Tab-separated table of C-alpha atoms and ligand atoms in Angstrom:
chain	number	residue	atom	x	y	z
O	22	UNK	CA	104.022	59.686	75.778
O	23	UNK	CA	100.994	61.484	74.020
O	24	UNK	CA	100.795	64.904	73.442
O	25	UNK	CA	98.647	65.939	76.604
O	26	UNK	CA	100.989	63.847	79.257
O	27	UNK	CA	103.956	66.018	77.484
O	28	UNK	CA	101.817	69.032	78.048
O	29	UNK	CA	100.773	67.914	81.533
O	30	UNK	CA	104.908	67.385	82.360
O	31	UNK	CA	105.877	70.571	80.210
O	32	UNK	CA	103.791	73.209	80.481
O	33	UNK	CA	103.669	76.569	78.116
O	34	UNK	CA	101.342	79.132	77.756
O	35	UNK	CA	100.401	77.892	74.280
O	36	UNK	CA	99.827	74.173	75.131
O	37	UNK	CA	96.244	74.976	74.616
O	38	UNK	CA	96.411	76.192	71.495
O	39	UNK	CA	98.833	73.664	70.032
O	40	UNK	CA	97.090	70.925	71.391
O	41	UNK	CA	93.666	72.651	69.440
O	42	UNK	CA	95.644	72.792	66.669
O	43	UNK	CA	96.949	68.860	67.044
O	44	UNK	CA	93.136	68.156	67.043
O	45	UNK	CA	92.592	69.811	63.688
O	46	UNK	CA	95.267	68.332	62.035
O	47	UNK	CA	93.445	64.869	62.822
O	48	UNK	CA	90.383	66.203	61.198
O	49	UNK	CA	92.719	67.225	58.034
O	50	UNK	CA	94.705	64.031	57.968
O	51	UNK	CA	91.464	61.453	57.880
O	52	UNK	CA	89.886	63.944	54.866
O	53	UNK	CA	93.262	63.706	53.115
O	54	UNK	CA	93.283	60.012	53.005
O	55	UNK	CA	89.878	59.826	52.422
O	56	UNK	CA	89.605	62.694	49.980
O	57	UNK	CA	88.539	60.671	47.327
O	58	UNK	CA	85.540	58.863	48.733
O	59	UNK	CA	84.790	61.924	50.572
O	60	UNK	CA	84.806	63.006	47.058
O	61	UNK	CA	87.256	66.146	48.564
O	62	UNK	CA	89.445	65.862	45.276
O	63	UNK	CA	89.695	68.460	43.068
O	64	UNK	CA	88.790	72.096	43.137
O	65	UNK	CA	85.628	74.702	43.932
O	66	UNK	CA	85.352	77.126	40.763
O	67	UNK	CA	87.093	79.225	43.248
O	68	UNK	CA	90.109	81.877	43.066
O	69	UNK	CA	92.246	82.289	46.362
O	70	UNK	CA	93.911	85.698	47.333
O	71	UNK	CA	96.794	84.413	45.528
O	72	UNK	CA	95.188	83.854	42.120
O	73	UNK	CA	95.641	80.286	42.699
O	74	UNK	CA	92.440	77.598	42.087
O	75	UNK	CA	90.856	76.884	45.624
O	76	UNK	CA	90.959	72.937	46.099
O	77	UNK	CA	88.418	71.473	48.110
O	78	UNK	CA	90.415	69.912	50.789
O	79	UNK	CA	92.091	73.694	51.157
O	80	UNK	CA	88.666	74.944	51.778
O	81	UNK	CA	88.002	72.173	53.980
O	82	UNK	CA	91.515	72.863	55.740
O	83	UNK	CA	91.149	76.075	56.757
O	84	UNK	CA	87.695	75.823	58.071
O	85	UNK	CA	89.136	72.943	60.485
O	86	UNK	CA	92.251	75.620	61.436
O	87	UNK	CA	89.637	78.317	62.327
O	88	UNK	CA	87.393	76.057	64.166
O	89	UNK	CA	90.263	74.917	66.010
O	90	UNK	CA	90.976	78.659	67.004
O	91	UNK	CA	87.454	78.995	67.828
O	92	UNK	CA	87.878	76.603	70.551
O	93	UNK	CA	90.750	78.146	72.168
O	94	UNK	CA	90.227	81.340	74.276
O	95	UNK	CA	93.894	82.380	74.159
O	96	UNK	CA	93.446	83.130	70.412
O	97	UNK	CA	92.709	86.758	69.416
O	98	UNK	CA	93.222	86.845	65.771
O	99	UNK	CA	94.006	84.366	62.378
O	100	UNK	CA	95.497	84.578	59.080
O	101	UNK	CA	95.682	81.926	56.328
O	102	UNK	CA	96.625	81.803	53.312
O	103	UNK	CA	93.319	81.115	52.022
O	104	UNK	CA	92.208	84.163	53.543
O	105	UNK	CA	92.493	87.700	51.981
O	106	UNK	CA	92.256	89.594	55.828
O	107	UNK	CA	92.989	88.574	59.011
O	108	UNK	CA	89.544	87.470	61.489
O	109	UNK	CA	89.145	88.426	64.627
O	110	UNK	CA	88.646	85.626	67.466
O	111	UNK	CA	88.157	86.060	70.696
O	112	UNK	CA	88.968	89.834	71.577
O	113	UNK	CA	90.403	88.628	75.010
O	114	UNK	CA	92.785	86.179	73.221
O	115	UNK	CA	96.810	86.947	73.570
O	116	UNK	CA	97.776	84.885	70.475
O	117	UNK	CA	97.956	85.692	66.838
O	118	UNK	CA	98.154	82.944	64.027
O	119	UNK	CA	99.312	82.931	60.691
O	120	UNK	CA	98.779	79.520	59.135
O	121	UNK	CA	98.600	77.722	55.512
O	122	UNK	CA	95.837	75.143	56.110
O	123	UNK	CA	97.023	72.989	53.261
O	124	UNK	CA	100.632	73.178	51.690
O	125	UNK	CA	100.979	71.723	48.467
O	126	UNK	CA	97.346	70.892	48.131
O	127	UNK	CA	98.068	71.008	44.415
O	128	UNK	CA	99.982	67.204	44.874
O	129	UNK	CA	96.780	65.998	46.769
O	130	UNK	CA	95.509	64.073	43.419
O	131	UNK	CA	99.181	62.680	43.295
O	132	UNK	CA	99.320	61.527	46.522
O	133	UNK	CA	102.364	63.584	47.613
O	134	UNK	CA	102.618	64.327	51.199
O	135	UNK	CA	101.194	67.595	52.059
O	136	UNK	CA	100.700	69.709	55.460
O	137	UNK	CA	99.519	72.389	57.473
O	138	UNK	CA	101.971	74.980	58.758
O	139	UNK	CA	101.912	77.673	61.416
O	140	UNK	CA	103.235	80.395	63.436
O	141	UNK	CA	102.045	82.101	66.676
O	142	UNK	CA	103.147	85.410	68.072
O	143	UNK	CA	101.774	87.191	70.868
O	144	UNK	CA	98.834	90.232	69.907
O	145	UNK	CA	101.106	93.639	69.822
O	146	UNK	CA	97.442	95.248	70.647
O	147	UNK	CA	96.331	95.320	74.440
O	148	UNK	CA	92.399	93.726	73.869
O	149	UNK	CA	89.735	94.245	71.128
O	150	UNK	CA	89.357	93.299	67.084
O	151	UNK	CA	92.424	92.883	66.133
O	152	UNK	CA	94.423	94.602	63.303
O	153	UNK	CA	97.168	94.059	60.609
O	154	UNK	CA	99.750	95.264	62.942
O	155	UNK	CA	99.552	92.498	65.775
O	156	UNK	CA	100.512	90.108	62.487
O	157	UNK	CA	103.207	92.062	61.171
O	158	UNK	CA	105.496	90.739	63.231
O	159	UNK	CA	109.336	89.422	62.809
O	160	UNK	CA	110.135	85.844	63.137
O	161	UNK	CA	112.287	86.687	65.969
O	162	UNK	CA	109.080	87.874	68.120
O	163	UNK	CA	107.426	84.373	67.018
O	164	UNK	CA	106.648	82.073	70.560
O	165	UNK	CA	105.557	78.954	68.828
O	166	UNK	CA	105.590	77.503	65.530
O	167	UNK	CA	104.991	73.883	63.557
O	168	UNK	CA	104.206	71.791	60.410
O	169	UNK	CA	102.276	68.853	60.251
O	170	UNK	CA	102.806	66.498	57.420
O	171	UNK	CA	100.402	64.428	55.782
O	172	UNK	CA	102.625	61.635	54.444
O	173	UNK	CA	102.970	57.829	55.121
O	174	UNK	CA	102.246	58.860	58.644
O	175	UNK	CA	100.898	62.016	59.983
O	176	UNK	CA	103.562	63.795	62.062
O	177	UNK	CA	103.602	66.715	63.756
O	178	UNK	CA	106.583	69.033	64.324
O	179	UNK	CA	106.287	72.073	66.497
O	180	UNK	CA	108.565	74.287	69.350
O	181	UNK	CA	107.062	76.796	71.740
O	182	UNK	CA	110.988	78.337	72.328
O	183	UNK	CA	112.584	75.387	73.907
O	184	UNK	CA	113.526	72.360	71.551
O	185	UNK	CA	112.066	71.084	68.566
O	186	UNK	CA	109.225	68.144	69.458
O	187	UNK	CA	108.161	65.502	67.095
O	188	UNK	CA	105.479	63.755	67.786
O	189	UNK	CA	103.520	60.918	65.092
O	190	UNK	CA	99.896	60.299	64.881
O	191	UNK	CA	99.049	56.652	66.349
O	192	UNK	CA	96.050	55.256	64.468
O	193	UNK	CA	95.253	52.904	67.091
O	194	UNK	CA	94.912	55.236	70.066
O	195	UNK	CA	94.113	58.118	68.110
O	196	UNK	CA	96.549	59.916	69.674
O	197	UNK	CA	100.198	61.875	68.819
O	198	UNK	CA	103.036	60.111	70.592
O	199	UNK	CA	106.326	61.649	71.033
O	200	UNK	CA	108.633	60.307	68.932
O	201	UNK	CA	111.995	63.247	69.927
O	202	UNK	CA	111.584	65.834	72.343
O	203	UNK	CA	114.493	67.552	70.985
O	204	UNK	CA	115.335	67.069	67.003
O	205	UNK	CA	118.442	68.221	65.670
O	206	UNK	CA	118.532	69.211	62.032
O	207	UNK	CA	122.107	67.736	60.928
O	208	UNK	CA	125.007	70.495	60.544
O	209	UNK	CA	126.098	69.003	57.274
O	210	UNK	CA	124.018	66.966	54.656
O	211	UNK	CA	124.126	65.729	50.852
O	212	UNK	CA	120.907	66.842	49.618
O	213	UNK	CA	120.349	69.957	48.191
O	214	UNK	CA	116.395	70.261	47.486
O	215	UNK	CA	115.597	73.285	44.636
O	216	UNK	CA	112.765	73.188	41.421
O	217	UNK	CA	115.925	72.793	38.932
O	218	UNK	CA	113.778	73.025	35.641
O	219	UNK	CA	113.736	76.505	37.108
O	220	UNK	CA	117.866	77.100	36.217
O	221	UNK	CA	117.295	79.752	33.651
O	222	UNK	CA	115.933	81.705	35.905
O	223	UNK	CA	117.968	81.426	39.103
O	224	UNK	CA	120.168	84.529	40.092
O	225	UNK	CA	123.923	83.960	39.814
O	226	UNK	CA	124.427	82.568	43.203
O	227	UNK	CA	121.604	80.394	43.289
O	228	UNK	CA	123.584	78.886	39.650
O	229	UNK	CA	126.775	79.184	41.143
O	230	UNK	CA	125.377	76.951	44.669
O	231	UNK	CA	123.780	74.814	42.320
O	232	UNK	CA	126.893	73.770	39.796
O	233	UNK	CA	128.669	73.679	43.551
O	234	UNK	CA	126.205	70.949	44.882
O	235	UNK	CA	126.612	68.715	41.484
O	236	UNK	CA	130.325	69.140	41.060
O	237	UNK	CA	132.633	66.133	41.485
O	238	UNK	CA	134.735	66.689	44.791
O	239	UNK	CA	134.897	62.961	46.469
O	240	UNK	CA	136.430	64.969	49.812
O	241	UNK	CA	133.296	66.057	50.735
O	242	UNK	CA	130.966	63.534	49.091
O	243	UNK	CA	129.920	65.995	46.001
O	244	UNK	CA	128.201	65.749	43.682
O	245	UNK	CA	124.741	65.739	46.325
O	246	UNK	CA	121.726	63.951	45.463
O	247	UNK	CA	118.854	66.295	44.415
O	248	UNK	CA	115.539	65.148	45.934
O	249	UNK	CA	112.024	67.400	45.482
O	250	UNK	CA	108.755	66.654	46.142
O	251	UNK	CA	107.627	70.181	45.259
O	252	UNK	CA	105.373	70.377	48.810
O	253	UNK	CA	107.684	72.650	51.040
O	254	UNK	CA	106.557	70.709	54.225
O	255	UNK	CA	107.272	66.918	52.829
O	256	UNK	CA	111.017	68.688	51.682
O	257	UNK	CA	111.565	70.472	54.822
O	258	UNK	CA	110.745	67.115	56.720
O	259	UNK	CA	113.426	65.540	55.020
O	260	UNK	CA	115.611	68.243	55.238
O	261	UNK	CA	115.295	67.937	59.412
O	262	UNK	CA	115.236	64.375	59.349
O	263	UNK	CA	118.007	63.769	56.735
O	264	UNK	CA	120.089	67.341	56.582
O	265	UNK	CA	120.252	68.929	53.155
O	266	UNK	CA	119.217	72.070	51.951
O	267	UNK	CA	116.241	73.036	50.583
O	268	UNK	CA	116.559	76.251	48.198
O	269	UNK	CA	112.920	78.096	46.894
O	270	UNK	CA	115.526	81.048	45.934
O	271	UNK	CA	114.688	84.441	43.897
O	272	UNK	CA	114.730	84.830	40.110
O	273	UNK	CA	115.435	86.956	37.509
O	274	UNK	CA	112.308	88.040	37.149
O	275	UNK	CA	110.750	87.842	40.974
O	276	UNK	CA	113.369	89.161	43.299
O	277	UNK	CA	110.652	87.444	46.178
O	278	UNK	CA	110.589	84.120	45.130
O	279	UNK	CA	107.346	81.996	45.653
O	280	UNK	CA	106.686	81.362	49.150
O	281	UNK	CA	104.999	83.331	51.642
O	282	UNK	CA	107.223	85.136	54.415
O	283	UNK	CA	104.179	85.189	57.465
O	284	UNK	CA	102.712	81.452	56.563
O	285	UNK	CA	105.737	79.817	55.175
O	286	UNK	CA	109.147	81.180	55.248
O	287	UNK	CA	109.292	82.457	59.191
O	288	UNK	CA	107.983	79.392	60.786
O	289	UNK	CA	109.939	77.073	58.764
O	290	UNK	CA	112.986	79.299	59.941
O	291	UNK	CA	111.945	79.602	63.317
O	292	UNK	CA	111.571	75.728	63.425
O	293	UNK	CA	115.204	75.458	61.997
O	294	UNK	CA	116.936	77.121	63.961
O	295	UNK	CA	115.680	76.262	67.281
O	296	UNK	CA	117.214	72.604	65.585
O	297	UNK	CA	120.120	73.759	65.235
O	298	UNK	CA	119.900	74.794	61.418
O	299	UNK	CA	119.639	78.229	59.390
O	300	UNK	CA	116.986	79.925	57.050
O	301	UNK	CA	118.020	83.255	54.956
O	302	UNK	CA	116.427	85.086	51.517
O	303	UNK	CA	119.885	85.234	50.251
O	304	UNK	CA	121.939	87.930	52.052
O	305	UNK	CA	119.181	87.982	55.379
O	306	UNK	CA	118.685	85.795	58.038
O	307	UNK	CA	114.753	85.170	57.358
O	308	UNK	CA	113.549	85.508	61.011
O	309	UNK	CA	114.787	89.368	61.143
O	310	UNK	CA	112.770	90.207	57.818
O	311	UNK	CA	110.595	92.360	58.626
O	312	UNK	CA	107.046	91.387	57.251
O	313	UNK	CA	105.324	95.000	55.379
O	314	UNK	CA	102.037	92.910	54.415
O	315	UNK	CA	100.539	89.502	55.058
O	316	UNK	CA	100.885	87.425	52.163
O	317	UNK	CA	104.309	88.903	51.254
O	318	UNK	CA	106.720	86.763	49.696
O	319	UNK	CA	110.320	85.398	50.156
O	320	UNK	CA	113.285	84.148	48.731
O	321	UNK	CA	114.468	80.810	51.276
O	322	UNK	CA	117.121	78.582	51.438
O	323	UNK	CA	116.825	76.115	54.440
O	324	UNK	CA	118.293	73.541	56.314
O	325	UNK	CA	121.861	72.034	57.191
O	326	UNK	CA	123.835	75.009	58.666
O	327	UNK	CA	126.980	74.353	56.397
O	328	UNK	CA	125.314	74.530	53.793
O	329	UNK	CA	123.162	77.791	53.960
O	330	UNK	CA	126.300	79.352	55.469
O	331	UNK	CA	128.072	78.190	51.738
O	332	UNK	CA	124.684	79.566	49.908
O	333	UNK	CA	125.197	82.869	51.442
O	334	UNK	CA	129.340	82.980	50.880
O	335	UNK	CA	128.540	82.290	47.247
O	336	UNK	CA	125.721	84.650	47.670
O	337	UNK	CA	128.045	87.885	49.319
O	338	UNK	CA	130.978	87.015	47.153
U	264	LIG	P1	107.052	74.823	42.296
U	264	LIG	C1	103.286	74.057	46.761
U	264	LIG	O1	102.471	74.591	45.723
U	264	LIG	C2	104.267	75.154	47.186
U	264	LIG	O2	103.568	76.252	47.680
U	264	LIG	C3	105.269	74.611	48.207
U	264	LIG	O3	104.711	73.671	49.056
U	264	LIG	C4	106.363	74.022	47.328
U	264	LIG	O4	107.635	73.993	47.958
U	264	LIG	C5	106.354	74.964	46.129
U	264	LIG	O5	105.044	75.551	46.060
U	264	LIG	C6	106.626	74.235	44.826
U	264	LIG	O6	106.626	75.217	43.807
U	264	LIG	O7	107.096	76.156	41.583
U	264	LIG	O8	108.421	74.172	42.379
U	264	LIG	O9	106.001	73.878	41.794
């Protein structure tokens, strides 16, 4: 079943924009594999908001995202990561966005998977430009969120409230086909998914999870297998099609971690647990955070409910 027929048999009020979105994500996926001849590698002597060099297919990336906005009326506002403020739409829209065009664009030249994630909430404002506060929202006012991922195949992972729906990008009809209309991310897994060259800087509990995860204890099949790609949406895909945890957790030195709570953290959470799973910063469940400015960061550990529930024992012991 492609994307529209599942639209056409399950209706939402954001089918339009997902389904813009889904379009977009095409656009992205043929420039990724085709960065190099497209010569899209590398970077534009460019500095993002986040002090972080702008590569080409990121530029690229969030033009397509916008555009894709553009075409759908229901959207009032957008922020990306690539942004510094939010734009204004269409002033009639309903819908906000937050959205990193390209995450992990710095494995592009690697040829690590990479992907685009999102989250939609509704405008807090009634009509008009739109302002800081209709994106300042908690994960637990989100309607919709997704990931698509860039990998072996392109896939795309989203929920509009119901169930989590995966669908994979068919080559040959040029089209996403459902592949679950309801994916469960595992209770329990065996991966745990975390930068370790990072250790001298992890809090206690993120040491103490850690020396938990690699211990010998044949009962419950430790010591875990550590697996990171170092692009959040190629782990997290993993994570919900394997189980595991995957841990981008606070240090010493940065109580907020690396990853952004609006772009990142939130829709990631949102997607886990409407599968089932869990995302917190530590001692918070992620989705009640609630955001103070758009590219804020967070501490997150995500995935396999038993094991975030163990991260945050450890963590309020
Ligand atoms: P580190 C990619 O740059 C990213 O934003 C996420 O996709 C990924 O999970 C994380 O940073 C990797 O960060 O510090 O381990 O290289």
């Amino acid at each position: 079943m492609t994307l529209q027929d599942f639209f056409k048999n399950n209706p939402t009020p954001i089918s339009g924009l997902i389904a813009s979105f889904a379009n977009g994500s095409i656009k992205i996926s043929e420039s990724v594999r085709n960065a190099a001849t497209l010569s899209l590698t590398g970077s534009l002597d460019e500095v993002n908001v986040q002090g972080e060099i702008v590569q080409k297919l990121d530029d690229f990336s969030n033009r397509v995202m916008m555009d894709a906005c553009h075409n759908e009326p229901s959207v009032a506002g957008y922020l990306s990561e690539e942004n510094e403020g939010i734009t204004s739409i269409h002033e009639s829209g309903e819908y906000v966005i937050a959205v990193d065009p390209l995450d992990g664009s710095s494995n592009i030249d690697v040829a690590a998977p990479i992907g685009t994630i999102f989250a939609v909430w509704k405008r807090k404002s009634k009509s008009g430009a739109v302002d800081e506060s209709d994106f300042l929202q908690k994960g637990t006012d989100c309607v919709g969120a997704g990931f698509m991922l860039y990998g072996s195949s392109t896939l795309f992972l989203f929920s509009t409230g119901e169930g989590v729906r995966l669908f994979s990008y068919n080559t040959a009809s040029g089209q996403y086909e459902l592949v679950k209309d309801n994916l469960l991310l595992p209770e329990k897994g065996k991966i745990y998914s975390i930068n370790q060259g990072s250790m001298s800087k992890f809090e206690d509990a993120t040491t103490q999870f850690v020396n938990y995860c690699t211990a010998i204890e044949k009962a419950d099949s430790r010591p875990y297998s550590l697996r990171y790609i170092g692009s959040m949406v190629g782990d997290m895909y993993r994570t919900f099609v394997k189980g595991g945890v995957f841990l981008y957790p606070a240090t010493k030195g940065d109580k907020k971690g690396k990853l952004r709570l609006l772009y990142e953290c939130i829709p990631m959470s949102y997607l886990a647990e409407k599968a089932g799973g869990k995302g917190i910063d530590g001692a918070n469940r992620i989705l009640d955070l609630q955001p103070v400015s758009l590219h804020e960061r967070s501490a997150i550990i995500i995935g396999s409910l038993e094991l975030v529930n163990k991260y945050q024992e450890i963590y309020n012991s």
